[in-house]
Short mmCIF file of C-alpha atoms in Angstrom, two decimals:
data_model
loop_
_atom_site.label_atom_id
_atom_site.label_comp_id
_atom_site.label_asym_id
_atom_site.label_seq_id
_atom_site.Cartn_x
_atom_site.Cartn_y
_atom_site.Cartn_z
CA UNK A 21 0.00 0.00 0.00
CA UNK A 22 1.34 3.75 -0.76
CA UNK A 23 1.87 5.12 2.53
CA UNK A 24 -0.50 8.70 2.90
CA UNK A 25 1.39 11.86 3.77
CA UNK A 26 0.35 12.97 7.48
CA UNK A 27 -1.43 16.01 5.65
CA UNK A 28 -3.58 13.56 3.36
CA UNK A 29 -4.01 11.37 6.55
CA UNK A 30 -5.16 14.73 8.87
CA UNK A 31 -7.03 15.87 6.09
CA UNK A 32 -9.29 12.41 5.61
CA UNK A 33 -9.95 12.08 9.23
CA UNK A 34 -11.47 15.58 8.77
CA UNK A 35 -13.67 14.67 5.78
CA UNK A 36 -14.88 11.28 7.78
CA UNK A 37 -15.76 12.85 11.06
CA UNK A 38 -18.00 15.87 9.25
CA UNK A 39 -20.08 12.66 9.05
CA UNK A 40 -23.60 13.11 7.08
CA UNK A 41 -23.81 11.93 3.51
CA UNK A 42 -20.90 10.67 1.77
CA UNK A 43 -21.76 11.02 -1.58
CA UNK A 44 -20.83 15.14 -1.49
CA UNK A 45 -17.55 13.85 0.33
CA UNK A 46 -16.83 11.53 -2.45
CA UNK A 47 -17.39 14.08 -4.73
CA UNK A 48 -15.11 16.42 -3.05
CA UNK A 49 -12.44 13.88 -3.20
CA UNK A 50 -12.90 13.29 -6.94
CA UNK A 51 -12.32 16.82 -8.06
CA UNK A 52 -9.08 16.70 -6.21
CA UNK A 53 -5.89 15.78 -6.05
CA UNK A 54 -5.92 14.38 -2.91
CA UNK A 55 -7.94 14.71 0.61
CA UNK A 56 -5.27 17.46 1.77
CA UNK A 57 -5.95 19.72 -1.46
CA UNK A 58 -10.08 19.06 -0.68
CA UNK A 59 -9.77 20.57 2.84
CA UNK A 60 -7.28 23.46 2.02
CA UNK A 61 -10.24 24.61 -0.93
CA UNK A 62 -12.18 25.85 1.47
CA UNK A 63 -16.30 26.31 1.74
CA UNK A 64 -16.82 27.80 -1.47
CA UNK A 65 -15.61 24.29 -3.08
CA UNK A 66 -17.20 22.25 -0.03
CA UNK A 67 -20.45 23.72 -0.52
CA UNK A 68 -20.39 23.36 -4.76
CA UNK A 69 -19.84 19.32 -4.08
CA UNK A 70 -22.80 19.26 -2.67
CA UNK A 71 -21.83 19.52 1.37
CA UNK A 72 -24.03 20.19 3.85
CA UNK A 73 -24.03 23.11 6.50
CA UNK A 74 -24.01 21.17 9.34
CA UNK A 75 -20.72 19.25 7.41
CA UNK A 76 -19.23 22.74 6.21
CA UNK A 77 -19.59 24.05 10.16
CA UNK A 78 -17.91 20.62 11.26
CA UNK A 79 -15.10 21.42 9.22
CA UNK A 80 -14.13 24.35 9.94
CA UNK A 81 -14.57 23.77 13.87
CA UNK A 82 -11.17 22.73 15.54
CA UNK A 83 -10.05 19.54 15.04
CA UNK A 84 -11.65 17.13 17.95
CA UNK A 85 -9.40 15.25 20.46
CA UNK A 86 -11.24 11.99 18.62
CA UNK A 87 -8.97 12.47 15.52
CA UNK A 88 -6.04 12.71 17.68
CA UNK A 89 -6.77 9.19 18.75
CA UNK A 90 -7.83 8.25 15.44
CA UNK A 91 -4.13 9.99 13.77
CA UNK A 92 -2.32 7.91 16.91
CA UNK A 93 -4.38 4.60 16.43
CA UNK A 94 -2.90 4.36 12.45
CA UNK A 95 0.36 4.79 13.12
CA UNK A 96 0.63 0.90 13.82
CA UNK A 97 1.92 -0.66 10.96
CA UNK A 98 -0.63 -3.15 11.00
CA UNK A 99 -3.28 0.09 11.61
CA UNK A 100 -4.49 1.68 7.39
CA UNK A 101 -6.90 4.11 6.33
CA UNK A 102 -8.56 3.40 2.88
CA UNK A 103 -10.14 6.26 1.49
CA UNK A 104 -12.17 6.91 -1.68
CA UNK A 105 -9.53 8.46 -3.40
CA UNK A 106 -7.53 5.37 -3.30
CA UNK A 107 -6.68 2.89 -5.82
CA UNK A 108 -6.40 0.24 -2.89
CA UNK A 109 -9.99 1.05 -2.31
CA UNK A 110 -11.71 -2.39 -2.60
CA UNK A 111 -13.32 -2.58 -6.36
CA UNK A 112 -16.34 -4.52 -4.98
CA UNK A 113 -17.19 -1.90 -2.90
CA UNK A 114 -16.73 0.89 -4.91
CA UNK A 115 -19.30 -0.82 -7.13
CA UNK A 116 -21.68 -0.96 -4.63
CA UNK A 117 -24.72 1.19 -3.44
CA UNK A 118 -23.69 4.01 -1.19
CA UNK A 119 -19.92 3.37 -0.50
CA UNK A 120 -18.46 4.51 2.60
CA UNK A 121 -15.99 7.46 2.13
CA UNK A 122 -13.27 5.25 3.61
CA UNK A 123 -12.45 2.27 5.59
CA UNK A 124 -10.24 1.84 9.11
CA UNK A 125 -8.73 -1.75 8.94
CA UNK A 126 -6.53 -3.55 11.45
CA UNK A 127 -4.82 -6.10 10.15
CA UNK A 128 -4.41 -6.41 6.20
CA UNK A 129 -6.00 -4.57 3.50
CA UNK A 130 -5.22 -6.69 0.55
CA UNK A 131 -7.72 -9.04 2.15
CA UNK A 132 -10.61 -6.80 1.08
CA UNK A 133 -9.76 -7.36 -2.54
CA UNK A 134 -10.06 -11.17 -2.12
CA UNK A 135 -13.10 -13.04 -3.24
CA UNK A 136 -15.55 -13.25 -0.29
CA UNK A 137 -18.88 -14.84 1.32
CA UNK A 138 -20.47 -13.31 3.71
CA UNK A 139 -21.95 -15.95 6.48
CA UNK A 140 -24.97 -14.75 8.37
CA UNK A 141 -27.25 -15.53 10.67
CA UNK A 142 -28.80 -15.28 13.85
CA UNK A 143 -26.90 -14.10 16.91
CA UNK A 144 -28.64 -17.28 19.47
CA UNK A 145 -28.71 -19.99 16.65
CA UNK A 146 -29.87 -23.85 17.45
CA UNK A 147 -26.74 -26.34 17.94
CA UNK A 148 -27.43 -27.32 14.07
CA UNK A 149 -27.33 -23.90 12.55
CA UNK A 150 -24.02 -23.23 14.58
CA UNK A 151 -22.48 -26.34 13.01
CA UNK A 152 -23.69 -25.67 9.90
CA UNK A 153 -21.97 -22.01 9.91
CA UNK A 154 -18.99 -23.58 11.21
CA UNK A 155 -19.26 -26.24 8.22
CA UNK A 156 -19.81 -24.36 5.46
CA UNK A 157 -17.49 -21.62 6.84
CA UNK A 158 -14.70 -24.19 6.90
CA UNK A 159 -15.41 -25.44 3.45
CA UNK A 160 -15.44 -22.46 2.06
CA UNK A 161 -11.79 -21.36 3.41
CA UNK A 162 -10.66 -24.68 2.51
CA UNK A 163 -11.67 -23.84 -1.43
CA UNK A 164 -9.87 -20.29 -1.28
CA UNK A 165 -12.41 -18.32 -0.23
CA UNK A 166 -12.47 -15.50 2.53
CA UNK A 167 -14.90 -15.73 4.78
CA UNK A 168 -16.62 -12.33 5.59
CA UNK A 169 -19.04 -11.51 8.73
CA UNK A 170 -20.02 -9.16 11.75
CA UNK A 171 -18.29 -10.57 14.33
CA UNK A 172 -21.57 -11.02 16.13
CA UNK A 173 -22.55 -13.55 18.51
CA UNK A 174 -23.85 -16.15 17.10
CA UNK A 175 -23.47 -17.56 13.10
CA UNK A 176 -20.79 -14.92 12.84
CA UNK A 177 -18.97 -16.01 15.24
CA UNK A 178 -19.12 -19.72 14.06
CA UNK A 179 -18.07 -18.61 10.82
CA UNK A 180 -14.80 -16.16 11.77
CA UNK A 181 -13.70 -18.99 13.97
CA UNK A 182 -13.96 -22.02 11.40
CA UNK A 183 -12.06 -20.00 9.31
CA UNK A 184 -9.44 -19.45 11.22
CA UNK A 185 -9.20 -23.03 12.08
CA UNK A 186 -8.92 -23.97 8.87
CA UNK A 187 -6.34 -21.70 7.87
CA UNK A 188 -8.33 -19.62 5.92
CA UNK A 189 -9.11 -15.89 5.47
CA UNK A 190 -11.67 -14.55 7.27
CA UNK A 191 -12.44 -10.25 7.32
CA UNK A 192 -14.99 -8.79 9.95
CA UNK A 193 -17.23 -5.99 9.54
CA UNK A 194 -17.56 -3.92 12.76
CA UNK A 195 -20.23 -1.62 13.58
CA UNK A 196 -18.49 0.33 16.18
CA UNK A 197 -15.03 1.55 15.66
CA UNK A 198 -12.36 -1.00 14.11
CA UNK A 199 -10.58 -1.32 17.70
CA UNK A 200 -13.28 -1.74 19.82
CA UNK A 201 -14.97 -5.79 19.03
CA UNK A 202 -18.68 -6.03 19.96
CA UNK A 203 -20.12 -8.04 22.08
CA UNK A 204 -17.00 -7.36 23.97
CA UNK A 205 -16.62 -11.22 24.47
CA UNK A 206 -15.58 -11.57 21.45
CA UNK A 207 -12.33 -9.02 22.55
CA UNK A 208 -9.93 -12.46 21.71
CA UNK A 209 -11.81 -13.53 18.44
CA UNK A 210 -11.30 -9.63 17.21
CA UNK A 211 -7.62 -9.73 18.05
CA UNK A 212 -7.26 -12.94 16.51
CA UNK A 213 -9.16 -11.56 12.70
CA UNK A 214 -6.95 -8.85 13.11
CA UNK A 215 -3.76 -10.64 13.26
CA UNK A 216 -4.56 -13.22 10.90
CA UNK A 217 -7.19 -11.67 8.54
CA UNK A 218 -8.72 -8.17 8.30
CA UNK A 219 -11.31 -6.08 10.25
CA UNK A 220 -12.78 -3.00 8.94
CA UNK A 221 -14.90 -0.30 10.22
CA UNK A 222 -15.85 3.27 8.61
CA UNK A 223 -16.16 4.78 11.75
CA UNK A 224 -13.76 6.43 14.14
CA UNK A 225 -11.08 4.18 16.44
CA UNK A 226 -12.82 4.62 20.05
CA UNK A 227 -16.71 4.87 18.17
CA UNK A 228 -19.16 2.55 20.16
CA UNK A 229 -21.80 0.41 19.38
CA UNK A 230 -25.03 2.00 18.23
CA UNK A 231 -28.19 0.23 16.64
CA UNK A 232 -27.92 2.70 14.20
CA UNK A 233 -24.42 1.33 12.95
CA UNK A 234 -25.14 -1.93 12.55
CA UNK A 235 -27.79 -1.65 9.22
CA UNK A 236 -24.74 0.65 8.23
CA UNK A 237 -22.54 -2.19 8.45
CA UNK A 238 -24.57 -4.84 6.91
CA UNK A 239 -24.34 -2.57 3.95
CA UNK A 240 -20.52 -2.79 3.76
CA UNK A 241 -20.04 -6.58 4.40
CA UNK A 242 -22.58 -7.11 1.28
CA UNK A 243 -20.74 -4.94 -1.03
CA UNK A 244 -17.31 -6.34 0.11
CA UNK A 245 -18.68 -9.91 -0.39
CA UNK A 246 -19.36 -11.93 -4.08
CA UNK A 247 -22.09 -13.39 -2.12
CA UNK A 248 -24.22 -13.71 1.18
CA UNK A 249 -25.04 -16.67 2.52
CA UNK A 250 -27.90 -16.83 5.23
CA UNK A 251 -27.68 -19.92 7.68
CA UNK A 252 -30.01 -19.52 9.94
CA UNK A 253 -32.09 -15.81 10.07
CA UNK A 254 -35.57 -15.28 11.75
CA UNK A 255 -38.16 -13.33 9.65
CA UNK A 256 -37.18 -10.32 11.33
CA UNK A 257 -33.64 -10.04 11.06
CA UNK A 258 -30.56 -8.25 10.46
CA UNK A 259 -28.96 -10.94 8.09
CA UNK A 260 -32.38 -10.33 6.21
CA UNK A 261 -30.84 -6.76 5.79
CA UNK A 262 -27.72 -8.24 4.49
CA UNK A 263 -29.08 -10.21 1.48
CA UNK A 264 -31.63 -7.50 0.38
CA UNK A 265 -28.35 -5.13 0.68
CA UNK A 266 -26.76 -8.00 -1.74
CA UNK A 267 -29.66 -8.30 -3.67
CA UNK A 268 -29.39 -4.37 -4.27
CA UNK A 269 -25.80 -4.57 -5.07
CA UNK A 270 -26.02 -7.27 -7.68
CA UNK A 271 -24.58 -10.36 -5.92
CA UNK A 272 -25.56 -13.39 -5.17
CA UNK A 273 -27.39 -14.52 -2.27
CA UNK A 274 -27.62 -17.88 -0.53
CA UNK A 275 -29.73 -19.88 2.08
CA UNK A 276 -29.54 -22.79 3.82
CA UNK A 277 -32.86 -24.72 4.61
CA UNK A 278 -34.37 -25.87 7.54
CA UNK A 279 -37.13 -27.49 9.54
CA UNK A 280 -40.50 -26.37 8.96
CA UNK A 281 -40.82 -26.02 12.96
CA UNK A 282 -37.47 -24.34 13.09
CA UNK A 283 -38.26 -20.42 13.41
CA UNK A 284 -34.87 -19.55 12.50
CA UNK A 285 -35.73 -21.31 9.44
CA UNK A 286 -38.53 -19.31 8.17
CA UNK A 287 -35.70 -16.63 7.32
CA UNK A 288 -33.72 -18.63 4.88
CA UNK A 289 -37.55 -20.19 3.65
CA UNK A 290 -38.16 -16.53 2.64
CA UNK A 291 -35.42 -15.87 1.08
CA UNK A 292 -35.68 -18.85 -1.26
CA UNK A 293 -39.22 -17.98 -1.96
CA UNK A 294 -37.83 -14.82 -3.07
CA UNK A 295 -35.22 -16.49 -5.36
CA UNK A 296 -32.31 -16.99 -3.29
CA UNK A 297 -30.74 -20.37 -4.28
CA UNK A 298 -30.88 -23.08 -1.98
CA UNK A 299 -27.80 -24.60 -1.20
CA UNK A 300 -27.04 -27.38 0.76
CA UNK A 301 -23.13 -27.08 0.52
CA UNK A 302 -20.29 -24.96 0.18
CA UNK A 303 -19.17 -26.55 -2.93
CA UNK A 304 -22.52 -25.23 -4.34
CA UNK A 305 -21.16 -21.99 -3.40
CA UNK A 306 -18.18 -21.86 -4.43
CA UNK A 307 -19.17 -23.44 -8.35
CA UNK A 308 -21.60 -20.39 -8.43
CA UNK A 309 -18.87 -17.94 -7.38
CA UNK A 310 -15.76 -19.18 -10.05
CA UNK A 311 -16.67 -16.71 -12.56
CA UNK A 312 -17.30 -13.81 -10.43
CA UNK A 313 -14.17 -14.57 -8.41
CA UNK A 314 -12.15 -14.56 -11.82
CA UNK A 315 -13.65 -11.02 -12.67
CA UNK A 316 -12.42 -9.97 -9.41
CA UNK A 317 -8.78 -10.90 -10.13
CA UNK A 318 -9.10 -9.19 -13.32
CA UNK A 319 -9.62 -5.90 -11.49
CA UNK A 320 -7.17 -6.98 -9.34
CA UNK A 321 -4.18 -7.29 -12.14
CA UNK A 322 -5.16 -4.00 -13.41
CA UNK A 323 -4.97 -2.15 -9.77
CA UNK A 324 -1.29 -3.96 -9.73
CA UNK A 325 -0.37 -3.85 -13.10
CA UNK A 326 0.36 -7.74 -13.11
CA UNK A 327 1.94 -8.99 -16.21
CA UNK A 328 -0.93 -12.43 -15.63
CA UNK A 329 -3.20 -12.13 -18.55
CA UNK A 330 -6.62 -13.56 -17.41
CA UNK A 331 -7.13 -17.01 -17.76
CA UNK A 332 -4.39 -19.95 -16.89
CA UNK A 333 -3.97 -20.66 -20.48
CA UNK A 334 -2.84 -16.98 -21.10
CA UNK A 335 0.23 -17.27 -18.43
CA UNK A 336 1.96 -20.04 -20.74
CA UNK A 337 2.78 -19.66 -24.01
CA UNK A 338 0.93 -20.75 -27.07
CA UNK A 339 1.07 -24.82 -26.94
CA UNK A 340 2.52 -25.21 -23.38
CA UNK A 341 0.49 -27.25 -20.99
CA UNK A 342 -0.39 -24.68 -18.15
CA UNK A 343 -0.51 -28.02 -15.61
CA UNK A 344 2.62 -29.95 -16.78
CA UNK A 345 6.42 -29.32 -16.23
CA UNK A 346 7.17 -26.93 -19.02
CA UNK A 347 4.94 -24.50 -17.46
CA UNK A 348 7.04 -24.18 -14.53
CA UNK A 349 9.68 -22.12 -17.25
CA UNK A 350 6.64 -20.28 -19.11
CA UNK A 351 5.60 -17.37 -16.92
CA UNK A 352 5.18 -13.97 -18.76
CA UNK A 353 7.12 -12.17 -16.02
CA UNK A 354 10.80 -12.96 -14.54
CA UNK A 355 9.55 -12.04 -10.95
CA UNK A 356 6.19 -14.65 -11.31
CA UNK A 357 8.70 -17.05 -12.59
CA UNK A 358 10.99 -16.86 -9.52
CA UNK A 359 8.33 -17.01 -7.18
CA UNK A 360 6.99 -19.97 -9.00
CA UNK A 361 10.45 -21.55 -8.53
CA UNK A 362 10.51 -20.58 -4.85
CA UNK A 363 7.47 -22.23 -3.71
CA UNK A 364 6.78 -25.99 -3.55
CA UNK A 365 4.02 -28.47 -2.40
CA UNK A 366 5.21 -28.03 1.24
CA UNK A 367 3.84 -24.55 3.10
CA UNK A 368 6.79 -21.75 2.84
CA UNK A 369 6.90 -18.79 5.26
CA UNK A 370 7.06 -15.36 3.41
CA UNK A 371 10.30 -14.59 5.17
CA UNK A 372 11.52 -17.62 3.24
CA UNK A 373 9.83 -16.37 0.31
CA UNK A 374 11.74 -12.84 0.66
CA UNK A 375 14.97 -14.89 0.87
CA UNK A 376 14.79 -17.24 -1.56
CA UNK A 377 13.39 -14.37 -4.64
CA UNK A 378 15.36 -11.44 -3.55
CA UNK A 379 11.88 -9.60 -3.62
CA UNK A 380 10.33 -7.42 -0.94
CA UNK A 381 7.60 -8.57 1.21
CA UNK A 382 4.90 -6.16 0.05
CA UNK A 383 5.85 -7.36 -3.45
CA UNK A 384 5.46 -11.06 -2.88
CA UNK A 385 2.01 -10.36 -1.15
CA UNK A 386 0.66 -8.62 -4.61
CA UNK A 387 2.15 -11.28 -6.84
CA UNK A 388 0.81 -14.54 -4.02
CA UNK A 389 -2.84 -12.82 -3.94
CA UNK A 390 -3.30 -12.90 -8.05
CA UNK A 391 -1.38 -16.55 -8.13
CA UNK A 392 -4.66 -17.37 -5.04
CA UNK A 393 -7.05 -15.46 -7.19
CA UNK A 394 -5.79 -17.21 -9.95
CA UNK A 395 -5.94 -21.02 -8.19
CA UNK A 396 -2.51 -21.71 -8.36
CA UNK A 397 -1.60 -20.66 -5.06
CA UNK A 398 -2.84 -22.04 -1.68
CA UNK A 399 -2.49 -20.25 1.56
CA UNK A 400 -2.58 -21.66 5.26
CA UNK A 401 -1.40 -20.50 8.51
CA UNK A 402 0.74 -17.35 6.66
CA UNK A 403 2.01 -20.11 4.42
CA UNK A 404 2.09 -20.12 0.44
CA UNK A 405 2.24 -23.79 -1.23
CA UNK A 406 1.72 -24.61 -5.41
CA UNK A 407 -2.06 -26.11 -6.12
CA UNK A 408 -0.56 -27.77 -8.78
#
């Protein structure tokens, strides 16, 4: 990731904390060069995008003491600030209805460009729908996917955690701010996601829980996500919110059915009625999802510039078998060929990775995340190993 200049960094917190309506702040970022340049134009631009009073007023108040904490909380190297302006800005959710202006994320970004599912579901679940999150969660990280949810109680908590014990990705959607994990027993789970996988919030380090936030959230785990997939949801419910959100933003949605006398059931029941497709497994899933997770690397190896043309055929060249040994010499790019050469079947570290290719760390994680999004690549535990 480019690293913002403090003024940028100031400059963003600013534009996030006037709160209100994004879309003028958007706006404002697009006609300039960056969010430093936005702020130093002054009302008279401000209030042509489209800004409110109440949002002008905001910004030209003092700063607050939150975006002192905020400024302190990303100076962690594992602490980034996304904003709209930014090509690292996940494509997904740029596509989506109502973006945030920017994302807080502790852990690491690249994550949010990886091919997702969102798992759902109710926050006191039966025994079965738990295993079932925890199944099809499991499954899915096994088959490459990330695994996306709320870190609720509940199905999202199933999910986050049979991720992680699998190896897998797994990115959580907070409705408070990205440092704070709610319910507050799941403090360890949080710290774990963060660590291993990615959490994200748009609101301010320190920001607490609010019913207000959570719709607000649902909206940014469906556009971050290729699909949702509802386990077990009651007919009122906030994972109902999630897969109309989905629905709205053109991906798929999922459900998982039940027992006519489950009430957790009549949810998912709903949302097959509806046209939701019933699935019964996560290989169901992930068949639906190949082509939509190959469009995704394709924006992917344009935000990085990859020398991978889409397609496995199109790394070889014409009349090589992409599966057999002469591939292994065939890749368009000297730096994809020595990372080729420098993984094997066994799991490597990335410090091994570093030392074997003579290439930086942030380099190897670009090039490993199109080789994943690609299905050549496997990762577990931190560690890279061929699929093939």
């Amino acid at each position: 990731m480019p690293i913002a200049s403090p003024d940028d960094l100031q400059a963003l917190l600013r534009l996030i904390d006037a709160a209100g309506a994004a879309a003028p702040r958007r706006a404002l970022l697009e006609t300039h060069p960056g969010p430093a340049a936005a702020l130093a134009a002054g009302p008279p631009a401000w209030h042509a995008a489209g800004l409110s009073p109440a949002q002008i007023e905001r910004l030209r108040a003092p700063p607050s003491a939150a975006l002192d904490r905020a400024f302190d909380w990303l100076q962690a190297p594992t602490h980034h600030l996304l904003g709209w302006h930014d090509p690292d800005y996940p494509a997904l959710l740029r596509r989506a209805p109502h973006p945030p202006l920017a994302l807080f994320v502790a852990g690491e970004p690249g994550l949010l460009w990886h091919p997702a599912v969102a798992v759902v579901g109710s926050r006191s679940p039966t025994p079965g729908g738990r295993d079932n999150a925890a199944d099809f969660a499991r499954a899915l990280a096994r088959s490459g996917l990330a695994v996306s949810s709320g870190l609720a109680a509940g199905i999202d908590t199933a999910a986050h955690c049979a991720a992680l014990d699998a190896g897998g990705l797994t990115v959580a959607v907070l409705g408070t701010g990205p440092d704070l994990a709610y319910p507050r027993s799941n403090a360890d789970l949080h710290a774990r996601i963060a660590a291993a996988g990615a959490v994200v919030s748009e609101h301010l380090p320190g920001t607490q829980a609010r019913p207000e936030h959570f719709p607000s959230r649902n909206r940014i785990l469906a556009g971050l996500s290729l699909a949702t997939l509802v386990i077990e949801a009651a007919e009122r419910s906030g994972a109902l919110i999630t897969a109309r959100l989905a629905a709205e933003s053109g991906r798929e949605v999922f459900a998982v059915p039940g027992s006519i006398h489950n009430p957790l059931a009549r949810g998912c029941h709903r949302l097959i009625r509806e046209g939701a497709g019933l699935v019964e497994s996560a290989a169901e899933v992930a068949a639906a999802l190949a082509p939509l997770a190959a469009e995704l690397a394709a924006d992917l190896r344009r935000r990085l510039a990859a020398p991978i043309p889409g397609g496995h055929a199109g790394v070889t060249d014409a009349g090589q078998d992409p599966g057999g040994a002469a591939a292994d010499s065939e890749f368009a790019d000297p730096d994809y060929q020595r990372l080729w050469q420098a993984l094997g079947h066994d799991p490597t570290g990335m410090d091994l990775l570093v030392q074997r290719t003579g290439l930086t760390a942030a380099e190897l994680s670009s090039m490993l995340l199109v080789m994943e999004l690609e299905g050549r690549v496997s990762a577990q535990h931190g560690r890279y190993f061929r699929n093939r």
